[in-house]
CSV table of C-alpha atoms in Angstrom, one decimal:
chain,number,residue,atom,x,y,z
T,16,MET,CA,-29.4,-1.6,10.4
T,17,GLU,CA,-25.9,-2.3,11.7
T,18,ILE,CA,-27.1,-5.3,13.7
T,19,LYS,CA,-28.8,-6.6,10.5
T,20,LEU,CA,-25.6,-6.1,8.5
T,21,TRP,CA,-23.5,-7.9,11.2
T,22,PHE,CA,-25.9,-10.9,11.2
T,23,CYS,CA,-25.9,-11.1,7.4
T,24,LEU,CA,-22.1,-11.0,7.2
T,25,ILE,CA,-21.8,-13.8,9.7
T,26,LEU,CA,-24.4,-15.8,7.8
T,27,LEU,CA,-22.7,-15.1,4.5
T,28,SER,CA,-19.4,-16.3,5.9
T,29,ALA,CA,-20.9,-19.5,7.2
T,30,ILE,CA,-22.6,-20.2,3.9
T,31,THR,CA,-19.4,-19.6,1.9
T,32,THR,CA,-17.5,-21.9,4.2
T,33,SER,CA,-19.9,-24.7,3.6
T,34,ALA,CA,-20.1,-24.1,-0.1
T,35,LEU,CA,-16.4,-23.9,-1.0
T,36,GLY,CA,-16.8,-26.6,-3.5
T,37,GLU,CA,-18.4,-24.1,-5.8
T,38,PHE,CA,-15.2,-22.1,-6.2
T,39,GLY,CA,-12.7,-24.9,-5.5
T,40,GLY,CA,-10.1,-25.1,-2.8
T,41,THR,CA,-10.2,-26.2,0.8
T,42,LEU,CA,-9.9,-23.0,2.8
T,43,MET,CA,-11.5,-22.8,6.2
T,44,GLU,CA,-12.2,-20.5,9.2
T,45,GLY,CA,-9.8,-20.8,12.1
T,46,PHE,CA,-7.1,-22.6,10.1
T,47,TYR,CA,-4.4,-21.5,12.5
T,48,LYS,CA,-6.4,-21.9,15.7
T,49,GLU,CA,-4.1,-24.7,17.0
T,50,SER,CA,-0.9,-24.2,15.0
T,51,CYS,CA,-0.6,-20.4,15.5
T,52,PRO,CA,-3.4,-19.1,17.7
T,53,LEU,CA,-2.2,-15.5,17.6
T,54,ALA,CA,-1.7,-15.3,13.9
T,55,GLU,CA,-4.7,-13.1,13.1
T,56,GLU,CA,-4.1,-10.9,16.1
T,57,ILE,CA,-0.5,-10.3,15.0
T,58,VAL,CA,-1.6,-9.4,11.5
T,59,LYS,CA,-4.4,-7.1,12.7
T,60,HIS,CA,-2.2,-5.2,15.2
T,61,ASN,CA,0.6,-4.6,12.7
T,62,VAL,CA,-1.7,-3.5,9.9
T,63,GLU,CA,-3.3,-1.1,12.4
T,64,VAL,CA,0.1,0.3,13.3
T,65,ALA,CA,1.0,0.6,9.6
T,66,VAL,CA,-2.2,2.4,8.7
T,67,LEU,CA,-1.9,4.8,11.6
T,68,ARG,CA,1.5,5.8,10.4
T,69,ASP,CA,0.4,6.0,6.8
T,70,PRO,CA,-3.4,6.1,6.2
T,71,ARG,CA,-2.9,5.4,2.5
T,72,MET,CA,-1.4,2.0,3.4
T,73,ALA,CA,-4.9,0.5,3.9
T,74,ALA,CA,-5.6,0.9,0.2
T,75,SER,CA,-2.1,-0.3,-0.7
T,76,LEU,CA,-2.5,-3.6,1.3
T,77,LEU,CA,-6.0,-4.2,-0.2
T,78,ARG,CA,-4.6,-3.6,-3.6
T,79,LEU,CA,-1.7,-6.1,-3.0
T,80,GLN,CA,-4.2,-8.9,-2.7
T,81,PHE,CA,-6.0,-7.9,-5.9
T,82,HIS,CA,-2.8,-7.9,-7.8
T,83,ASP,CA,-1.7,-11.2,-6.3
T,84,CYS,CA,-5.0,-13.1,-7.0
T,85,PHE,CA,-5.3,-11.9,-10.6
T,86,VAL,CA,-1.9,-13.5,-11.5
T,87,LEU,CA,-1.6,-17.3,-11.1
T,88,GLY,CA,-4.1,-17.1,-8.2
T,89,CYS,CA,-3.9,-16.1,-4.5
T,90,ASP,CA,-0.5,-17.6,-3.9
T,91,ALA,CA,1.7,-14.6,-2.9
T,92,SER,CA,3.5,-14.7,-6.2
T,93,VAL,CA,3.4,-10.9,-6.3
T,94,LEU,CA,5.7,-10.8,-3.2
T,95,LEU,CA,8.6,-12.7,-4.9
T,96,ASP,CA,11.7,-10.7,-5.8
T,97,THR,CA,13.5,-11.4,-9.1
T,98,HIS,CA,15.8,-14.4,-8.6
T,99,GLY,CA,17.8,-16.3,-11.2
T,100,ASP,CA,15.7,-16.6,-14.4
T,101,MET,CA,12.5,-15.6,-12.7
T,102,LEU,CA,11.5,-12.0,-13.2
T,103,SER,CA,9.4,-10.5,-10.4
T,104,GLU,CA,5.8,-9.4,-10.9
T,105,LYS,CA,6.8,-6.2,-9.1
T,106,GLN,CA,8.6,-5.2,-12.3
T,107,ALA,CA,5.5,-5.5,-14.5
T,108,THR,CA,3.9,-2.3,-15.8
T,109,PRO,CA,0.8,-2.4,-13.5
T,110,ASN,CA,3.0,-2.8,-10.4
T,111,LEU,CA,6.3,-1.0,-11.1
T,112,ASN,CA,6.6,2.2,-8.9
T,113,SER,CA,3.0,1.7,-8.0
T,114,LEU,CA,2.4,-1.3,-5.8
T,115,ARG,CA,3.4,-0.8,-2.2
T,116,GLY,CA,3.2,-2.3,1.3
T,117,PHE,CA,5.8,-5.0,0.8
T,118,GLU,CA,7.7,-3.9,3.9
T,119,VAL,CA,4.6,-4.2,6.0
T,120,ILE,CA,4.0,-7.8,4.9
T,121,ASP,CA,7.7,-8.5,5.4
T,122,TYR,CA,7.6,-7.3,9.1
T,123,ILE,CA,4.4,-9.3,9.8
T,124,LYS,CA,6.0,-12.4,8.3
T,125,TYR,CA,9.1,-11.8,10.5
T,126,LEU,CA,6.9,-11.7,13.6
T,127,LEU,CA,4.9,-14.8,12.6
T,128,GLU,CA,8.1,-16.7,11.9
T,129,ASP,CA,9.3,-15.9,15.3
T,130,ALA,CA,6.0,-17.0,16.9
T,131,CYS,CA,5.2,-20.0,14.7
T,132,PRO,CA,8.0,-21.0,12.3
T,133,LEU,CA,7.0,-22.1,8.8
T,134,THR,CA,3.3,-22.1,9.7
T,135,VAL,CA,1.5,-19.1,8.3
T,136,SER,CA,1.7,-18.6,4.6
T,137,CYS,CA,2.5,-15.2,2.9
T,138,SER,CA,-0.7,-15.6,0.8
T,139,ASP,CA,-2.8,-15.9,4.0
T,140,ILE,CA,-1.1,-12.8,5.4
T,141,LEU,CA,-2.2,-10.9,2.3
T,142,ALA,CA,-5.8,-12.0,2.7
T,143,MET,CA,-5.9,-11.1,6.4
T,144,ALA,CA,-4.1,-7.8,5.9
T,145,ALA,CA,-6.6,-6.8,3.1
T,146,ARG,CA,-9.6,-7.6,5.4
T,147,ASP,CA,-8.1,-5.7,8.3
T,148,SER,CA,-7.3,-2.7,6.1
T,149,VAL,CA,-10.9,-2.5,4.9
T,150,PHE,CA,-12.2,-2.7,8.4
T,151,LEU,CA,-9.8,-0.1,9.8
T,152,ARG,CA,-11.1,2.4,7.2
T,153,GLY,CA,-14.7,1.9,8.3
T,154,GLY,CA,-15.6,-1.0,5.9
T,155,PRO,CA,-17.1,-4.4,6.7
T,156,TRP,CA,-15.4,-7.1,8.7
T,157,TRP,CA,-15.5,-10.7,7.6
T,158,GLU,CA,-14.1,-14.1,8.6
T,159,VAL,CA,-11.1,-14.7,6.3
T,160,LEU,CA,-10.9,-18.3,5.0
T,161,LEU,CA,-7.4,-19.5,5.5
T,162,GLY,CA,-5.1,-22.4,4.5
T,163,ARG,CA,-3.4,-21.1,1.4
T,164,ARG,CA,0.1,-22.0,0.6
T,165,ASP,CA,2.7,-20.0,-1.3
T,166,SER,CA,3.7,-20.4,-4.9
T,167,LEU,CA,7.2,-21.5,-6.1
T,168,THR,CA,7.3,-19.0,-9.0
T,169,ALA,CA,6.0,-15.7,-10.2
T,170,SER,CA,4.7,-14.6,-13.6
T,171,PHE,CA,5.9,-11.3,-15.0
T,172,SER,CA,4.0,-11.8,-18.2
T,173,GLY,CA,0.9,-12.8,-16.3
T,174,ALA,CA,1.0,-9.5,-14.3
T,175,ASN,CA,1.2,-7.5,-17.6
T,176,GLN,CA,-1.6,-9.5,-19.1
T,177,PHE,CA,-4.2,-10.1,-16.4
T,178,ILE,CA,-4.2,-7.1,-14.1
T,179,PRO,CA,-6.8,-4.6,-15.3
T,180,ALA,CA,-5.4,-1.3,-16.7
T,181,PRO,CA,-6.7,2.1,-15.4
T,182,ASN,CA,-7.9,2.9,-18.9
T,183,SER,CA,-9.7,-0.4,-19.6
T,184,SER,CA,-12.9,-0.5,-21.5
T,185,LEU,CA,-16.0,-2.1,-19.9
T,186,GLU,CA,-15.8,-5.0,-22.3
T,187,SER,CA,-12.1,-5.7,-21.5
T,188,LEU,CA,-12.9,-5.5,-17.7
T,189,ILE,CA,-15.7,-8.1,-18.1
T,190,VAL,CA,-13.4,-10.4,-20.0
T,191,ASN,CA,-10.6,-9.9,-17.5
T,192,PHE,CA,-12.8,-10.8,-14.5
T,193,LYS,CA,-14.3,-13.7,-16.4
T,194,GLN,CA,-10.8,-15.1,-16.9
T,195,GLN,CA,-10.5,-15.3,-13.1
T,196,GLY,CA,-13.9,-16.9,-12.6
T,197,LEU,CA,-15.5,-13.7,-11.5
T,198,GLY,CA,-18.7,-12.2,-13.0
T,199,ILE,CA,-20.1,-8.8,-13.6
T,200,GLN,CA,-21.5,-8.7,-10.1
T,201,ASP,CA,-18.0,-9.2,-8.7
T,202,LEU,CA,-16.6,-6.5,-11.1
T,203,ILE,CA,-19.1,-3.9,-9.8
T,204,ALA,CA,-18.6,-4.8,-6.1
T,205,LEU,CA,-14.8,-5.2,-6.2
T,206,SER,CA,-14.5,-1.9,-8.1
T,207,GLY,CA,-15.8,-0.3,-4.9
T,208,ALA,CA,-12.4,-0.8,-3.4
T,209,HIS,CA,-11.6,2.5,-5.1
T,210,THR,CA,-13.5,4.2,-2.4
T,211,ILE,CA,-10.1,4.5,-0.7
T,212,GLY,CA,-6.6,5.1,-2.0
T,213,LYS,CA,-5.0,7.4,-4.5
T,214,ALA,CA,-3.9,7.2,-8.1
T,215,ARG,CA,-1.0,8.8,-10.0
T,216,CYS,CA,-1.7,11.4,-12.7
T,217,LEU,CA,-0.2,9.0,-15.2
T,218,SER,CA,-3.2,6.7,-14.5
T,219,PHE,CA,-5.9,9.1,-15.3
T,220,LYS,CA,-4.4,11.7,-17.6
T,221,GLN,CA,-6.8,10.5,-20.4
T,222,ARG,CA,-9.7,11.5,-18.2
T,223,ILE,CA,-8.7,15.2,-18.7
T,224,VAL,CA,-8.0,15.1,-22.4
T,225,GLN,CA,-10.5,16.4,-24.9
T,226,PRO,CA,-12.2,13.3,-26.4
T,227,ASN,CA,-12.7,12.6,-30.1
T,228,MET,CA,-15.3,15.0,-31.4
T,229,GLU,CA,-17.0,12.3,-33.3
T,230,GLN,CA,-17.8,10.5,-30.0
T,231,THR,CA,-20.9,12.5,-29.1
T,232,PHE,CA,-21.6,10.8,-25.8
T,233,TYR,CA,-18.0,11.4,-24.5
T,234,VAL,CA,-18.0,15.0,-25.7
T,235,ASP,CA,-21.2,15.7,-23.8
T,236,GLU,CA,-20.0,13.9,-20.8
T,237,PHE,CA,-16.7,15.9,-20.9
T,238,LYS,CA,-18.6,19.2,-21.0
T,239,ARG,CA,-20.9,18.3,-18.2
T,240,HIS,CA,-18.0,17.7,-15.8
T,241,SER,CA,-15.7,20.4,-16.9
T,242,THR,CA,-15.2,21.7,-13.3
T,243,PHE,CA,-14.1,18.3,-12.1
T,244,ARG,CA,-11.7,18.1,-14.9
T,245,ARG,CA,-10.3,21.5,-14.2
T,246,ILE,CA,-9.5,20.3,-10.7
T,247,LEU,CA,-7.7,17.3,-12.1
T,248,ARG,CA,-5.8,19.4,-14.7
T,249,SER,CA,-4.5,21.7,-12.0
T,250,GLN,CA,-3.0,18.7,-10.3
T,251,CYS,CA,-1.6,17.2,-13.5
T,252,LYS,CA,-0.4,20.2,-15.4
T,253,ASP,CA,2.3,18.4,-17.4
T,254,SER,CA,4.4,15.2,-17.6
T,255,SER,CA,6.6,16.4,-14.7
T,256,ARG,CA,3.7,15.7,-12.4
T,257,ASP,CA,2.9,12.2,-13.7
T,258,ASN,CA,3.6,10.7,-10.2
T,259,GLN,CA,1.4,13.3,-8.4
T,260,LEU,CA,-1.3,11.6,-6.4
T,261,SER,CA,-5.0,12.3,-6.3
T,262,PRO,CA,-7.7,10.6,-4.2
T,263,LEU,CA,-9.8,8.0,-6.0
T,264,ASP,CA,-12.7,9.4,-4.0
T,265,LEU,CA,-12.5,13.2,-3.6
T,266,LYS,CA,-15.5,13.2,-1.1
T,267,THR,CA,-14.4,10.8,1.6
T,268,PRO,CA,-10.9,9.6,0.6
T,269,ALA,CA,-10.0,8.2,4.1
T,270,TYR,CA,-13.2,6.1,4.6
T,271,PHE,CA,-14.3,2.8,3.1
T,272,ASP,CA,-17.9,3.7,2.2
T,273,ASN,CA,-20.2,3.8,-0.9
T,274,HIS,CA,-19.3,7.3,-2.1
T,275,TYR,CA,-17.4,5.7,-5.0
T,276,TYR,CA,-20.7,4.8,-6.6
T,277,ILE,CA,-22.2,8.2,-6.0
T,278,ASN,CA,-19.1,9.6,-7.8
T,279,LEU,CA,-19.8,7.3,-10.7
T,280,LEU,CA,-23.4,8.5,-11.0
T,281,GLU,CA,-22.1,12.1,-11.1
T,282,GLY,CA,-19.5,11.2,-13.7
T,283,LYS,CA,-16.7,11.9,-11.2
T,284,GLY,CA,-14.9,8.5,-11.1
T,285,LEU,CA,-11.2,9.2,-11.3
T,286,LEU,CA,-10.1,6.4,-13.6
T,287,ILE,CA,-11.5,5.6,-17.0
T,288,SER,CA,-11.9,2.0,-15.8
T,289,ASP,CA,-14.2,3.4,-13.1
T,290,ASN,CA,-16.4,5.6,-15.3
T,291,VAL,CA,-16.9,2.9,-18.0
T,292,LEU,CA,-19.1,1.0,-15.6
T,293,VAL,CA,-21.7,3.6,-16.3
T,294,SER,CA,-20.7,5.3,-19.6
T,295,GLU,CA,-20.3,2.0,-21.5
T,296,ASP,CA,-23.2,0.1,-19.9
T,297,HIS,CA,-25.6,0.3,-22.8
T,298,GLU,CA,-27.9,-2.4,-21.3
T,299,GLY,CA,-28.3,-0.6,-18.0
T,300,GLU,CA,-27.6,-3.7,-15.9
T,301,ILE,CA,-24.5,-2.3,-14.3
T,302,PHE,CA,-26.0,1.2,-13.9
T,303,LYS,CA,-28.9,-0.3,-11.9
T,304,LYS,CA,-26.5,-2.0,-9.5
T,305,VAL,CA,-24.3,1.1,-9.2
T,306,TRP,CA,-27.4,3.0,-8.2
T,307,GLU,CA,-28.4,0.4,-5.6
T,308,TYR,CA,-24.9,0.6,-4.0
T,309,ALA,CA,-25.0,4.4,-4.1
T,310,ALA,CA,-28.3,4.3,-2.2
T,311,ASP,CA,-27.5,1.4,0.2
T,312,LYS,CA,-24.1,1.1,1.8
T,313,ASP,CA,-25.0,-2.1,3.7
T,314,LEU,CA,-25.9,-3.8,0.4
T,315,PHE,CA,-22.6,-2.8,-1.1
T,316,PHE,CA,-20.7,-4.1,2.0
T,317,LEU,CA,-22.5,-7.4,1.8
T,318,ASP,CA,-21.8,-7.9,-1.9
T,319,PHE,CA,-18.2,-6.7,-1.5
T,320,VAL,CA,-17.5,-9.3,1.2
T,321,GLU,CA,-19.0,-12.1,-0.9
T,322,SER,CA,-16.8,-11.1,-3.9
T,323,MET,CA,-13.7,-10.8,-1.7
T,324,LEU,CA,-14.3,-14.3,-0.4
T,325,LYS,CA,-14.8,-15.5,-4.0
T,326,MET,CA,-11.7,-13.7,-5.3
T,327,GLY,CA,-9.6,-14.9,-2.3
T,328,ASN,CA,-10.2,-18.5,-3.5
T,329,ILE,CA,-8.9,-18.1,-7.0
T,330,ASN,CA,-6.5,-21.0,-7.9
T,331,VAL,CA,-5.3,-21.3,-4.3
T,332,LEU,CA,-2.6,-23.8,-3.3
T,333,THR,CA,-3.5,-26.1,-0.4
T,334,GLY,CA,-2.5,-29.3,1.3
T,335,ILE,CA,1.0,-30.2,0.1
T,336,GLU,CA,1.0,-27.9,-2.9
T,337,GLY,CA,3.5,-25.1,-3.0
T,338,GLN,CA,5.2,-24.3,0.3
T,339,ILE,CA,5.1,-22.0,3.4
T,340,ARG,CA,7.8,-19.5,2.6
T,341,GLU,CA,10.1,-18.4,5.4
T,342,ASN,CA,10.7,-15.1,3.6
T,343,CYS,CA,7.9,-13.8,1.4
T,344,ARG,CA,10.4,-12.4,-1.1
T,345,PHE,CA,12.1,-15.8,-1.8
T,346,VAL,CA,11.3,-19.4,-2.3
T,347,ASN,CA,12.7,-21.7,0.4
T,348,ILE,CA,16.0,-23.3,-0.6
């Protein structure tokens, strides 16, 4: 099965490379083969070191690319600090005191600038770091398509508007992903990233609050999983523990696998935005795919890779657009 999966991932990467026109952009494999041949190795090694020091960093680096691509596109705008009249996306509600991993990216950029000055973009570093993080936690490996350039600005308002909230309804999630050119299939597959990482109590407190008694389905669902909620309540007793962390996947929190989908079928997704994939899917289309992923890890891996490649090409800057930042936190002077 592993050999079959490996072959399919290679085939998928080749197909995606030849069909880039479907999603726009001009990204390619081996973009730095001549200009900075050790680029991917430098990223991989330093992501590995960072994850060994802090296992949670794998999820954080993966999340960085999500939050970057959903605002303006995959252009490293999320890495920019506030400067002049430009307010950093780091200060937006979905990112403030939550998004992390910036220092890891900074150090990788420092090493790449020493090896190959003004060659490797910060946005490509994000894409490679996300891939390597997934692989280090037991997930699939894929050939990252490279050639992105970095934005000249950030969008504080865009970060507040386009990054999905942890209490999002299914309808709003579908609309949000559609705004990025991503479909329901991508929503289901990319949500699987929550198989690793942790969330603050503040992000899932509504999961442990008694629902409106008029909402029969949610009351029944609440009662069925009372033990799970008691565990969560013990961790989030009051507002003083809003920043207390809980694993998004209680079963295998350190491994990138398909247990996230098993959790959904059991009503044990941590975030409201996780559980609505099943609880608000009245047509059964999403439930069917969740069931397939829960039963077949290889299928989930294949679809996750396809959606990551697709997401990684959202509104990319290429050619002479944007710039290659010398420091990921600031636009070149």
